[in-house]
Short mmCIF file of C-alpha atoms in Angstrom, two decimals:
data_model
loop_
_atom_site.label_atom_id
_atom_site.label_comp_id
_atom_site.label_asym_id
_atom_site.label_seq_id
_atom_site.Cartn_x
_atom_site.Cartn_y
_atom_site.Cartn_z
CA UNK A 1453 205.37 179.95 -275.84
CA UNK A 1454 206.78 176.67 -274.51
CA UNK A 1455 205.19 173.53 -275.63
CA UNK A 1456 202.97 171.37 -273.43
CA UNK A 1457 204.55 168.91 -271.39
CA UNK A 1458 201.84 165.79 -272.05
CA UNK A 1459 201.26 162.92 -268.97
CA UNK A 1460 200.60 159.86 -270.81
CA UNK A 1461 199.34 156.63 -269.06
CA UNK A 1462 201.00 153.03 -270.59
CA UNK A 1463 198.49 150.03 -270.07
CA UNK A 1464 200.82 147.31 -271.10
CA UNK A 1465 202.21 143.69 -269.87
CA UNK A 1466 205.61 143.89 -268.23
CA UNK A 1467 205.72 140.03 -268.16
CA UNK A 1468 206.49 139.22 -271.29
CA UNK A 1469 209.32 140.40 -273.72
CA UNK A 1470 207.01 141.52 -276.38
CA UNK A 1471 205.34 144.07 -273.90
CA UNK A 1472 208.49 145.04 -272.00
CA UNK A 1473 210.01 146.05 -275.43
CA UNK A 1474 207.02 147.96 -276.16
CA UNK A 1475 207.51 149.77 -273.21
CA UNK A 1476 211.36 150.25 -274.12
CA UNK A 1477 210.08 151.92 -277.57
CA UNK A 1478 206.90 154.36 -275.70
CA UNK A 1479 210.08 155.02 -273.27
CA UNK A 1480 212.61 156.02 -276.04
CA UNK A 1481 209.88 158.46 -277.68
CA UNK A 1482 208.91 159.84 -274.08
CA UNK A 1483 212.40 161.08 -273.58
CA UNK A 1484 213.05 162.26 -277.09
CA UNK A 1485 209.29 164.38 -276.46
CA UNK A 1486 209.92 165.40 -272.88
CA UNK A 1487 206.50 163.37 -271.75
CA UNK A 1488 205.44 162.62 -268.62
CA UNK A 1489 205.72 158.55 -268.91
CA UNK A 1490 203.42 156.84 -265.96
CA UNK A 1491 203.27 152.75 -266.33
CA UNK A 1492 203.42 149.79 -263.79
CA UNK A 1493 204.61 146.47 -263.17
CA UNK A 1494 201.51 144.48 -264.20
CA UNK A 1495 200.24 140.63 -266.26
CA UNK A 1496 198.86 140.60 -269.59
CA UNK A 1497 195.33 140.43 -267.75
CA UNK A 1498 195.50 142.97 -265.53
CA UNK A 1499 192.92 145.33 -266.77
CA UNK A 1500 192.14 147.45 -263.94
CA UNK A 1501 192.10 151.21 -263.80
CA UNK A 1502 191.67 151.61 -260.32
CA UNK A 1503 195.19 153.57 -260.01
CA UNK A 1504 195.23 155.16 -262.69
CA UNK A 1505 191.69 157.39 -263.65
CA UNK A 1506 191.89 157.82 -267.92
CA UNK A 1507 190.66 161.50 -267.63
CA UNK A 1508 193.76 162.62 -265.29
CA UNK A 1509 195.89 161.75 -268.69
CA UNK A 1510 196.65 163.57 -271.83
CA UNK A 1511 197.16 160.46 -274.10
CA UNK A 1512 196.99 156.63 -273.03
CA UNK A 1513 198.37 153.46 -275.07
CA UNK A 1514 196.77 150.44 -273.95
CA UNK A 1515 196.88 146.84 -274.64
CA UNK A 1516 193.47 145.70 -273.46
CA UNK A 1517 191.95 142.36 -273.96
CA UNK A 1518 188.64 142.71 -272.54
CA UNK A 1519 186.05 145.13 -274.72
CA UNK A 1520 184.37 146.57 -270.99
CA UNK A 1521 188.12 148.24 -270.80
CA UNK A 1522 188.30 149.66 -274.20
CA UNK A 1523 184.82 150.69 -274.10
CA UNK A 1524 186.44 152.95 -270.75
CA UNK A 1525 189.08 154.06 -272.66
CA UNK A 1526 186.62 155.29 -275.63
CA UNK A 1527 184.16 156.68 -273.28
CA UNK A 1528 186.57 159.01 -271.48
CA UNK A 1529 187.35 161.62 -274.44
CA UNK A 1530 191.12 161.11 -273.98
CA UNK A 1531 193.40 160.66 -276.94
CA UNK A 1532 194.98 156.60 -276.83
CA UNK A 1533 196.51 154.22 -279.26
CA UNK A 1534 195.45 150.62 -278.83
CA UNK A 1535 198.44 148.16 -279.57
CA UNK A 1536 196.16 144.83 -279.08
CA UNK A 1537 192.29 144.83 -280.33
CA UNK A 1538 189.19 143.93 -278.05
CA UNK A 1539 186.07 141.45 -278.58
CA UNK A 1540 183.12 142.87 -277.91
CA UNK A 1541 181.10 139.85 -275.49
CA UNK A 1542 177.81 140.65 -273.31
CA UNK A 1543 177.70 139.18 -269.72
CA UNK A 1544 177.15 135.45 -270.90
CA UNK A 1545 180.57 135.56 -272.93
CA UNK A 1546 178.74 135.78 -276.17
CA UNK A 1547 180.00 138.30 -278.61
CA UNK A 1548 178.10 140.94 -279.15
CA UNK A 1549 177.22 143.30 -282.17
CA UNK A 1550 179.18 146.00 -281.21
CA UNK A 1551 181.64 147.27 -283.17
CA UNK A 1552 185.52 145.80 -282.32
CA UNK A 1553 188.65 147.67 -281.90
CA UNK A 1554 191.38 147.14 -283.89
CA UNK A 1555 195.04 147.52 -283.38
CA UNK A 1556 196.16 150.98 -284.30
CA UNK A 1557 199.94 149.33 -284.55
CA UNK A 1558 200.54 145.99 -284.92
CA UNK A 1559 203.08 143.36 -286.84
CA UNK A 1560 202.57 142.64 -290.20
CA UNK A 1561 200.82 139.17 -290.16
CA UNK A 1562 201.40 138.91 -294.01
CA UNK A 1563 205.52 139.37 -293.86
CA UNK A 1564 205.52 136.87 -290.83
CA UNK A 1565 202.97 134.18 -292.57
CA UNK A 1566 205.52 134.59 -295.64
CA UNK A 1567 208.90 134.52 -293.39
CA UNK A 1568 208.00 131.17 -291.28
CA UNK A 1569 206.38 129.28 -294.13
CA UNK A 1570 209.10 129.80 -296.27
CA UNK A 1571 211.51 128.70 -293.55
CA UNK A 1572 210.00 125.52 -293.76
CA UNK A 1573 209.45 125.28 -297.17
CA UNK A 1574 213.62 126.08 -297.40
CA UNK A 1575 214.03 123.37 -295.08
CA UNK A 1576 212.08 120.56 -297.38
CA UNK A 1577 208.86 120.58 -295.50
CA UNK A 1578 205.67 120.19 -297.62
CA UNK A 1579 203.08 119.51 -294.60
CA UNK A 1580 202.06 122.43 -292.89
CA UNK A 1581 200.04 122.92 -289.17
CA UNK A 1582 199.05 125.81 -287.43
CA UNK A 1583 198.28 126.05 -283.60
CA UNK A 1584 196.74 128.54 -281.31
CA UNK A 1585 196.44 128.01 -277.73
CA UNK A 1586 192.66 130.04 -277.55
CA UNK A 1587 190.11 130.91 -279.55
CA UNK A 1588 190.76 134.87 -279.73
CA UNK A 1589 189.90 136.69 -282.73
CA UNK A 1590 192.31 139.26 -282.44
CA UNK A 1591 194.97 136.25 -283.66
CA UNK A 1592 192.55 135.14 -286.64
CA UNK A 1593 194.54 137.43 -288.87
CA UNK A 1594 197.73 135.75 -288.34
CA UNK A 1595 196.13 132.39 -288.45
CA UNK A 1596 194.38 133.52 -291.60
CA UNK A 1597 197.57 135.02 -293.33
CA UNK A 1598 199.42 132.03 -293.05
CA UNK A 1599 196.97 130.14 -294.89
CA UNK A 1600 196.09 132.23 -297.69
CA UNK A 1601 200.12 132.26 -298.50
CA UNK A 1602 200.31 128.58 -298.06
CA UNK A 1603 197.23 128.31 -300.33
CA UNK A 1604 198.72 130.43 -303.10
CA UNK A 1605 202.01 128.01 -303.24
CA UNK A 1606 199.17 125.01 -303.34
CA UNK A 1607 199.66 123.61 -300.00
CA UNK A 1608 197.11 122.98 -297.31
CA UNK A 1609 197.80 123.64 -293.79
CA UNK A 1610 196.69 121.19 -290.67
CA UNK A 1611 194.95 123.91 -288.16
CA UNK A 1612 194.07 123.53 -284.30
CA UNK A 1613 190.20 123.32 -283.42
CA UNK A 1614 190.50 125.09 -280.41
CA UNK A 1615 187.00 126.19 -278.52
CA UNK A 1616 188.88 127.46 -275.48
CA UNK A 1617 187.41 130.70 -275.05
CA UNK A 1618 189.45 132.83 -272.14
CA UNK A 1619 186.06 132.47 -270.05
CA UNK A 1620 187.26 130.35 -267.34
CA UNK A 1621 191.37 129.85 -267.33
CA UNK A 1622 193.54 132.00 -269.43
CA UNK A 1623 196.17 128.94 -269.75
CA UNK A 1624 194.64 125.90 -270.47
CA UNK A 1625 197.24 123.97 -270.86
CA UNK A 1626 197.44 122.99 -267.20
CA UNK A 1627 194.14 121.34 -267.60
CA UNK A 1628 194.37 117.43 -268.14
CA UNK A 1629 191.03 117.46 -270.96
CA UNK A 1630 192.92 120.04 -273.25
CA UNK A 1631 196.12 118.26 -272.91
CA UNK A 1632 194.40 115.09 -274.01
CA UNK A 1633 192.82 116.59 -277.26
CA UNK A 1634 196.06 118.83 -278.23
CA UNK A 1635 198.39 115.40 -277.33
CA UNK A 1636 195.84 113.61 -280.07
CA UNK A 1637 195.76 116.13 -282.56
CA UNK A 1638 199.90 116.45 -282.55
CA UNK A 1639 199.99 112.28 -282.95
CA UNK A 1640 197.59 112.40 -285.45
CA UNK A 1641 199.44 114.70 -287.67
CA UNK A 1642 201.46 113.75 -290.78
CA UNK A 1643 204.87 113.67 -290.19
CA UNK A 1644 207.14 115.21 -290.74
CA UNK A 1645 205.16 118.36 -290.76
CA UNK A 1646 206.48 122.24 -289.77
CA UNK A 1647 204.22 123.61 -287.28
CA UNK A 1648 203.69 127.61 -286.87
CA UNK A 1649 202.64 128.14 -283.20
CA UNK A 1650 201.32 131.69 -282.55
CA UNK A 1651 203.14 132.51 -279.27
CA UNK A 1652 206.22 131.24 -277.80
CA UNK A 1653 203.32 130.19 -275.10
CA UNK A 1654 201.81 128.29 -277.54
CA UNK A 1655 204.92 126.71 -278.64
CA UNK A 1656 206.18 125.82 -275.04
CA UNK A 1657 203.27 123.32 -274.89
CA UNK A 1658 203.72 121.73 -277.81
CA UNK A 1659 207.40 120.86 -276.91
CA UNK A 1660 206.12 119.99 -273.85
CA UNK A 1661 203.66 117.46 -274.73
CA UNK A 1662 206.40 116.54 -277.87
CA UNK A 1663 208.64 115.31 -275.27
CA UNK A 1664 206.04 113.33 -273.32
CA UNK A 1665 204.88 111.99 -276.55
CA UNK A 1666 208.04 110.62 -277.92
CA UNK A 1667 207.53 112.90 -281.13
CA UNK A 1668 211.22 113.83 -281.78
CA UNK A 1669 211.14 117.40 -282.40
CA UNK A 1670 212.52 118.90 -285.19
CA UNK A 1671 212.72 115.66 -287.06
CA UNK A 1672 209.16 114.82 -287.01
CA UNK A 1673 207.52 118.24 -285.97
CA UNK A 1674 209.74 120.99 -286.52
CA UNK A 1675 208.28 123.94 -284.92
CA UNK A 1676 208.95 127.71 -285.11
CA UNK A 1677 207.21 130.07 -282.36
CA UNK A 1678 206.49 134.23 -282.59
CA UNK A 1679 207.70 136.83 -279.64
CA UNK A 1680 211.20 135.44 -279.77
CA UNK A 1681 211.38 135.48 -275.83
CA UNK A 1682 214.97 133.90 -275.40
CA UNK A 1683 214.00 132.74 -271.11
CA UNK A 1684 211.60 130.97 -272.61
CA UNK A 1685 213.27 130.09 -276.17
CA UNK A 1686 215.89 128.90 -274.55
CA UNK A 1687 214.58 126.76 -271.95
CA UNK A 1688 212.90 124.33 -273.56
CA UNK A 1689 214.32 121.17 -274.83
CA UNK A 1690 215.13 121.54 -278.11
CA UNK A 1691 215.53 124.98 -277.97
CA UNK A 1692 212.70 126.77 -279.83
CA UNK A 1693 212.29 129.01 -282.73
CA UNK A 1694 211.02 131.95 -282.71
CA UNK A 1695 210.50 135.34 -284.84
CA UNK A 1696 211.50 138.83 -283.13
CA UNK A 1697 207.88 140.89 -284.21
CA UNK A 1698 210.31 144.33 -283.49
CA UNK A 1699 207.87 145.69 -280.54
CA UNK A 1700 210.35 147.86 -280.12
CA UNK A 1701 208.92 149.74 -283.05
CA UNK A 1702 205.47 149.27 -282.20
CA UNK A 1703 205.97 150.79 -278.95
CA UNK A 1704 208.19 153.54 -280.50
CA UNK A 1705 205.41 154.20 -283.43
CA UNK A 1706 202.27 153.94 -280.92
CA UNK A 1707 203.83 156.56 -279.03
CA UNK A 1708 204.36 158.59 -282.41
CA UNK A 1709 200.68 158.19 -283.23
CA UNK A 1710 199.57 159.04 -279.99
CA UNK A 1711 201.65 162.74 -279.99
CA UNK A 1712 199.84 163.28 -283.44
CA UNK A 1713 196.55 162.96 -281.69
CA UNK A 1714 197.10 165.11 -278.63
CA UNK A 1715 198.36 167.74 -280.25
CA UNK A 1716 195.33 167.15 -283.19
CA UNK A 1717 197.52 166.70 -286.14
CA UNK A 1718 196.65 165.04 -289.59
CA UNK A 1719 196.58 161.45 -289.52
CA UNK A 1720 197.45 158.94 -291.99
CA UNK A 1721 194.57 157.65 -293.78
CA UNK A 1722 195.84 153.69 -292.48
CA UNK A 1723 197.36 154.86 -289.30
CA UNK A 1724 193.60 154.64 -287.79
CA UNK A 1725 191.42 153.15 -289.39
CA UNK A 1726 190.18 150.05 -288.37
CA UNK A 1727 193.99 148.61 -290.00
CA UNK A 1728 196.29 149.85 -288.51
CA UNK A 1729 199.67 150.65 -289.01
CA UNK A 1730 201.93 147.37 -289.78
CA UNK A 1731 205.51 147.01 -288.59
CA UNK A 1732 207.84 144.54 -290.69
CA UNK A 1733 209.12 141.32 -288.09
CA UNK A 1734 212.58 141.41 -287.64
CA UNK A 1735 214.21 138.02 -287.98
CA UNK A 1736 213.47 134.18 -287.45
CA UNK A 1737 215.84 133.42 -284.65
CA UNK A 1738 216.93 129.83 -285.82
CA UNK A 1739 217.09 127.32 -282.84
CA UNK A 1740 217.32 123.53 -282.69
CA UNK A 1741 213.16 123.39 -282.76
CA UNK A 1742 213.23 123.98 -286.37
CA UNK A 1743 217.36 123.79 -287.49
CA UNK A 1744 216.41 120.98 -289.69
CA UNK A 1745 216.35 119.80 -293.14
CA UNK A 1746 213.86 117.18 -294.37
CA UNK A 1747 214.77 116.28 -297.78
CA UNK A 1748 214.13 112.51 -298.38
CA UNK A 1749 217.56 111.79 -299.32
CA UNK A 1750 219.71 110.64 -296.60
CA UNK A 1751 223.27 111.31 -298.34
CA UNK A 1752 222.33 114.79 -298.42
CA UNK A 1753 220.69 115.28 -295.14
CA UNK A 1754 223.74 114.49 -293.67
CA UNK A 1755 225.83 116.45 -295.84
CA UNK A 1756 223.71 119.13 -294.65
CA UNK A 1757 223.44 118.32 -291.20
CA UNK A 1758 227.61 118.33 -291.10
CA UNK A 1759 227.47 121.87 -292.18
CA UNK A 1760 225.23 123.21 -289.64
CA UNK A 1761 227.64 122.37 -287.34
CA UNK A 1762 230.99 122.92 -289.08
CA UNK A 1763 230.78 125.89 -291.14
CA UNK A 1764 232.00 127.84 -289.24
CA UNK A 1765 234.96 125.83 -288.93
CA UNK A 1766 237.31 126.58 -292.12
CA UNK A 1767 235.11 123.20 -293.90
CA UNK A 1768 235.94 122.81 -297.39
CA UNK A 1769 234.09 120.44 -300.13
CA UNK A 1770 236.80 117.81 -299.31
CA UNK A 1771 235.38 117.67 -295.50
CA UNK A 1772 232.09 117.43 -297.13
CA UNK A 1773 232.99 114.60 -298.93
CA UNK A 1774 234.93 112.72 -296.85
CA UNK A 1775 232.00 112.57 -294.23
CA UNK A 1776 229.16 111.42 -296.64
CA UNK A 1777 231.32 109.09 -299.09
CA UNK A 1778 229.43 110.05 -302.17
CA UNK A 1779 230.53 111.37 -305.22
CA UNK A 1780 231.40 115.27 -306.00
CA UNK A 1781 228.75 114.81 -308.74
CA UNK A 1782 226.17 113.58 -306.78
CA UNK A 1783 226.51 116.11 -304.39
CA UNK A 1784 225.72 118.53 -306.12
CA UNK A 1785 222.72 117.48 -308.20
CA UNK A 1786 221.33 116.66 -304.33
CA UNK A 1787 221.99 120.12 -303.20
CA UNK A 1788 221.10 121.61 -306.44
CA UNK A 1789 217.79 119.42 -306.30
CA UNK A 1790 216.63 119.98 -302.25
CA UNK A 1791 218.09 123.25 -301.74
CA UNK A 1792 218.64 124.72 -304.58
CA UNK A 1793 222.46 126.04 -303.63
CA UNK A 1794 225.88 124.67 -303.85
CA UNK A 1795 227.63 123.48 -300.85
CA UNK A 1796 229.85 126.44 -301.13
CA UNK A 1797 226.78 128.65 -300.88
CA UNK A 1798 224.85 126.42 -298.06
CA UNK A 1799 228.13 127.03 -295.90
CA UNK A 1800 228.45 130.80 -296.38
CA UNK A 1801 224.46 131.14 -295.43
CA UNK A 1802 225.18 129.60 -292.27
CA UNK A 1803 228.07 131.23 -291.46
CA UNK A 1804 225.86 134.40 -291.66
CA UNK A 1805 223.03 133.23 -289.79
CA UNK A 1806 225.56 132.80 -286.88
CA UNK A 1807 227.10 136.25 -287.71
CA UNK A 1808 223.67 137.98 -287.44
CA UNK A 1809 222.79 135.47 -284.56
CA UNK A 1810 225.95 136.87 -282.47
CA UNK A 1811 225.58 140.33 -283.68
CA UNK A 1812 222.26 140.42 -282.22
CA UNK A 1813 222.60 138.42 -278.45
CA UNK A 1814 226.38 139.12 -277.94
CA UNK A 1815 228.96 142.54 -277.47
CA UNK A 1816 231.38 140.49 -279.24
CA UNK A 1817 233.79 143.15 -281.44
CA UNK A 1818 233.64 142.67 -285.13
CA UNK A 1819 237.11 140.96 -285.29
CA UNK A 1820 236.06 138.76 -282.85
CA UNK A 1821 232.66 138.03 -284.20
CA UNK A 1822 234.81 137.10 -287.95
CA UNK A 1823 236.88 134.42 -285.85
CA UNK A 1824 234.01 132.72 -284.46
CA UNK A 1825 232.23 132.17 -287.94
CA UNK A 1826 235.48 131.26 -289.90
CA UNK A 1827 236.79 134.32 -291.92
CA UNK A 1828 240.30 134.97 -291.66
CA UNK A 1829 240.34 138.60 -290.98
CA UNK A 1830 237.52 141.30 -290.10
CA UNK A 1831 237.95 143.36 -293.18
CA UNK A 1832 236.91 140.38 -295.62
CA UNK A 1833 234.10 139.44 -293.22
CA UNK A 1834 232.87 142.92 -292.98
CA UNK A 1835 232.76 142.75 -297.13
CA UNK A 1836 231.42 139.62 -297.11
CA UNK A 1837 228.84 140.28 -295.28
CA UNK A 1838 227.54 143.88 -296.59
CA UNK A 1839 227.19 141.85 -299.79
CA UNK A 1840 224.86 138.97 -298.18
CA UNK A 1841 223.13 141.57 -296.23
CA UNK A 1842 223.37 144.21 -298.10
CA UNK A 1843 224.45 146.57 -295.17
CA UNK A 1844 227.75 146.37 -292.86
CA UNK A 1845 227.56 144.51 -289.83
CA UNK A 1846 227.38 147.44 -287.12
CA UNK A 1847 224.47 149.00 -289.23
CA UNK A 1848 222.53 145.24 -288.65
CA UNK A 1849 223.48 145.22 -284.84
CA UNK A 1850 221.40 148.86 -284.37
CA UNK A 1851 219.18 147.83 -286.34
CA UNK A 1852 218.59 144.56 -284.82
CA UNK A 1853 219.45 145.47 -281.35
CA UNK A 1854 216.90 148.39 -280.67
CA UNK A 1855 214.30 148.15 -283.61
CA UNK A 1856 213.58 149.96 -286.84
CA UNK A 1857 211.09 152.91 -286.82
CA UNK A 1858 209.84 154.18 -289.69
CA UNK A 1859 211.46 157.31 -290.81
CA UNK A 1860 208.32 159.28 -291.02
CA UNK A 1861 208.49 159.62 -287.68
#
């Protein structure tokens, strides 16, 4: 008997890189499953189901906002994976006591809390802020995992007040009274201080009002961003920071979870249950925003600085030396002290952030890829860098490139 062909329904942003590469990862599993994929061009707030009825489906995946569509979702008996987690409010925008819904798949708050405060921390910072553009619950768990990890290293983190609620203007930052407050919150921080900003949204504003500000960014704010969309990374000025969540594997794994339910298979026990199932962020991608080092010490700060922007350049200690006059000695007790490295070692890590940096944006051959960070040949690169990385450097370009799903499935 030949196997049902299912018609499955995607409710999901297509302008913004994080849902777009969802949609990339449903798309991938569609093809590999023979579905009948049906999605449109549509905002993160477009909620309507006018075109599309739920009960003409056999499975949806949805990224609703708004609890009155989830409830529509729930209420029509059709199978669906929910990749973003409603509020529950009544008519007067008060929350209700209705039960929420969770994310079935989502990115592990925990891994990216750990992977941006440790950035910093690796960086000298020891003053911490946090910044969300609205008051949405569904982003108190990343809020509240980067504080419990900066609490259990002993360090307290400077967080937003934000009251803006999503009732009246989804982006607030056009209007002149929350510009004002956010403007005297960033001047009255300590500085220098590494902010977390929750979106790449959230971070545009803050370089944004940086710049009107005269707070040199990352010097006094250094600031690192999450969704790791390079239009908008990469036009602001500095460039920002941001951390690639892997939607690709969200989208890919929602679509897994969602055959398991239409054909009525055995779930995990965390796949659906209030949870979800986590997927592991993919990389920091390191831009001028937060490509700083605050160590006290200004020998060493520009020892360091000179190798950000030589090392891939053949630099030996000598160069190091001759650029910062100070001793061999003391050079190392400063590295050994902020850092914790050598200068030998500080140069190789850069040299592979810039590999995995052009392994990831570029088509650049391997050979080619070796010359640009400063090996002599591709064959010690290639070594080289399965031993920082611990895998060769076409295996990190797939992996990097497309996303990592989770064998399982």
């Amino acid at each position: 008997m030949q196997k049902k062909t299912f018609r499955v329904l995607a409710f999901c942003e297509t302008n913004t890189k994080y849902g777009r590469e969802i949609l990339e990862g449903v798309s991938q599993f569609a093809r590999e499953k023979n579905w009948i994929l049906s999605f449109e061009q549509r905002g993160r707030f477009e909620l309507s189901f006018d075109r599309y009825l739920p009960s003409t489906a056999d499975g949806i995946i949805s990224r609703t906002i708004h609890f009155s569509a989830n409830e529509i979702l729930e209420k029509s008996g059709v199978p669906f994976v929910e990749l973003m987690g409603a509020v529950p409010r009544n008519q007067n925008g008060k929350k209700t006591l209705s039960r929420k819904k969770f994310s079935d798949i989502g990115t592990d708050e925990n891994a990216l809390a750990k992977m941006i405060a440790d950035h910093f921390i690796e960086r000298g910072l020891r003053q911490f802020a946090y910044y969300d553009m609205e008051n949405v619950p569904m982003f108190y768990p990343r809020r509240n995992a980067y504080l419990e990890y900066l609490s259990s290293l002993d360090y307290s983190c400077h967080v937003y007040p934000s009251t803006w609620t999503c009732q009246d203007c989804y982006f607030p930052q056009w209007h002149e009274k929350y510009r004002k407050r956010l403007s005297k919150w960033l001047l009255a921080l300590p500085k220098p201080i590494g902010l977390f900003a929750s979106l790449d949204q959230c971070g545009q504003i803050v370089l944004e009002l940086c710049q009107e500000l005269g707070i040199r960014v990352p010097q006094e704010i250094s600031l690192v961003a999450v969704g790791n969309d390079k239009w908008i990374c990469r036009m602001m000025n500095p460039a920002m920071s941001s951390v690639n969540c892997n939607s690709f594997a969200v989208g890919y794994l929602a679509a897994a979870l969602l055959e398991k339910k239409m054909r009525h298979e055995p779930i995990a026990s965390n796949a659906n249950t209030g949870g979800g199932t986590t997927v592991q962020p993919q990389y920091l991608a390191i831009r001028q925003s937060s490509d700083f080092y605050s160590v006290g010490d200004p020998d060493i700060e520009k020892a360091l600085l000179f190798i950000r922007e030589n090392a891939c350049n053949r630099i030996q200690l000598k160069d190091i030396l001759n650029e910062v006059i100070i001793s061999q000695r003391t050079l190392y007790r400063g590295f050994d002290k902020y850092i914790h490295r050598t200068p030998q070692a500080e140069i190789l890590r850069v040299q592979m952030e810039e590999a995995k940096c052009l392994l990831r944006e570029t088509q650049f051959s391997i050979a080619c890829i070796a010359r640009r960070t400063g090996f002599s040949n591709a064959i010690y690169f290639i070594q080289v860098f399965r031993r920082e990385c611990g895998m060769t450097p076409n295996v990190y370009r797939i992996q990097n490139r497309f996303g990592s799903v989770m064998e399982e499935y």
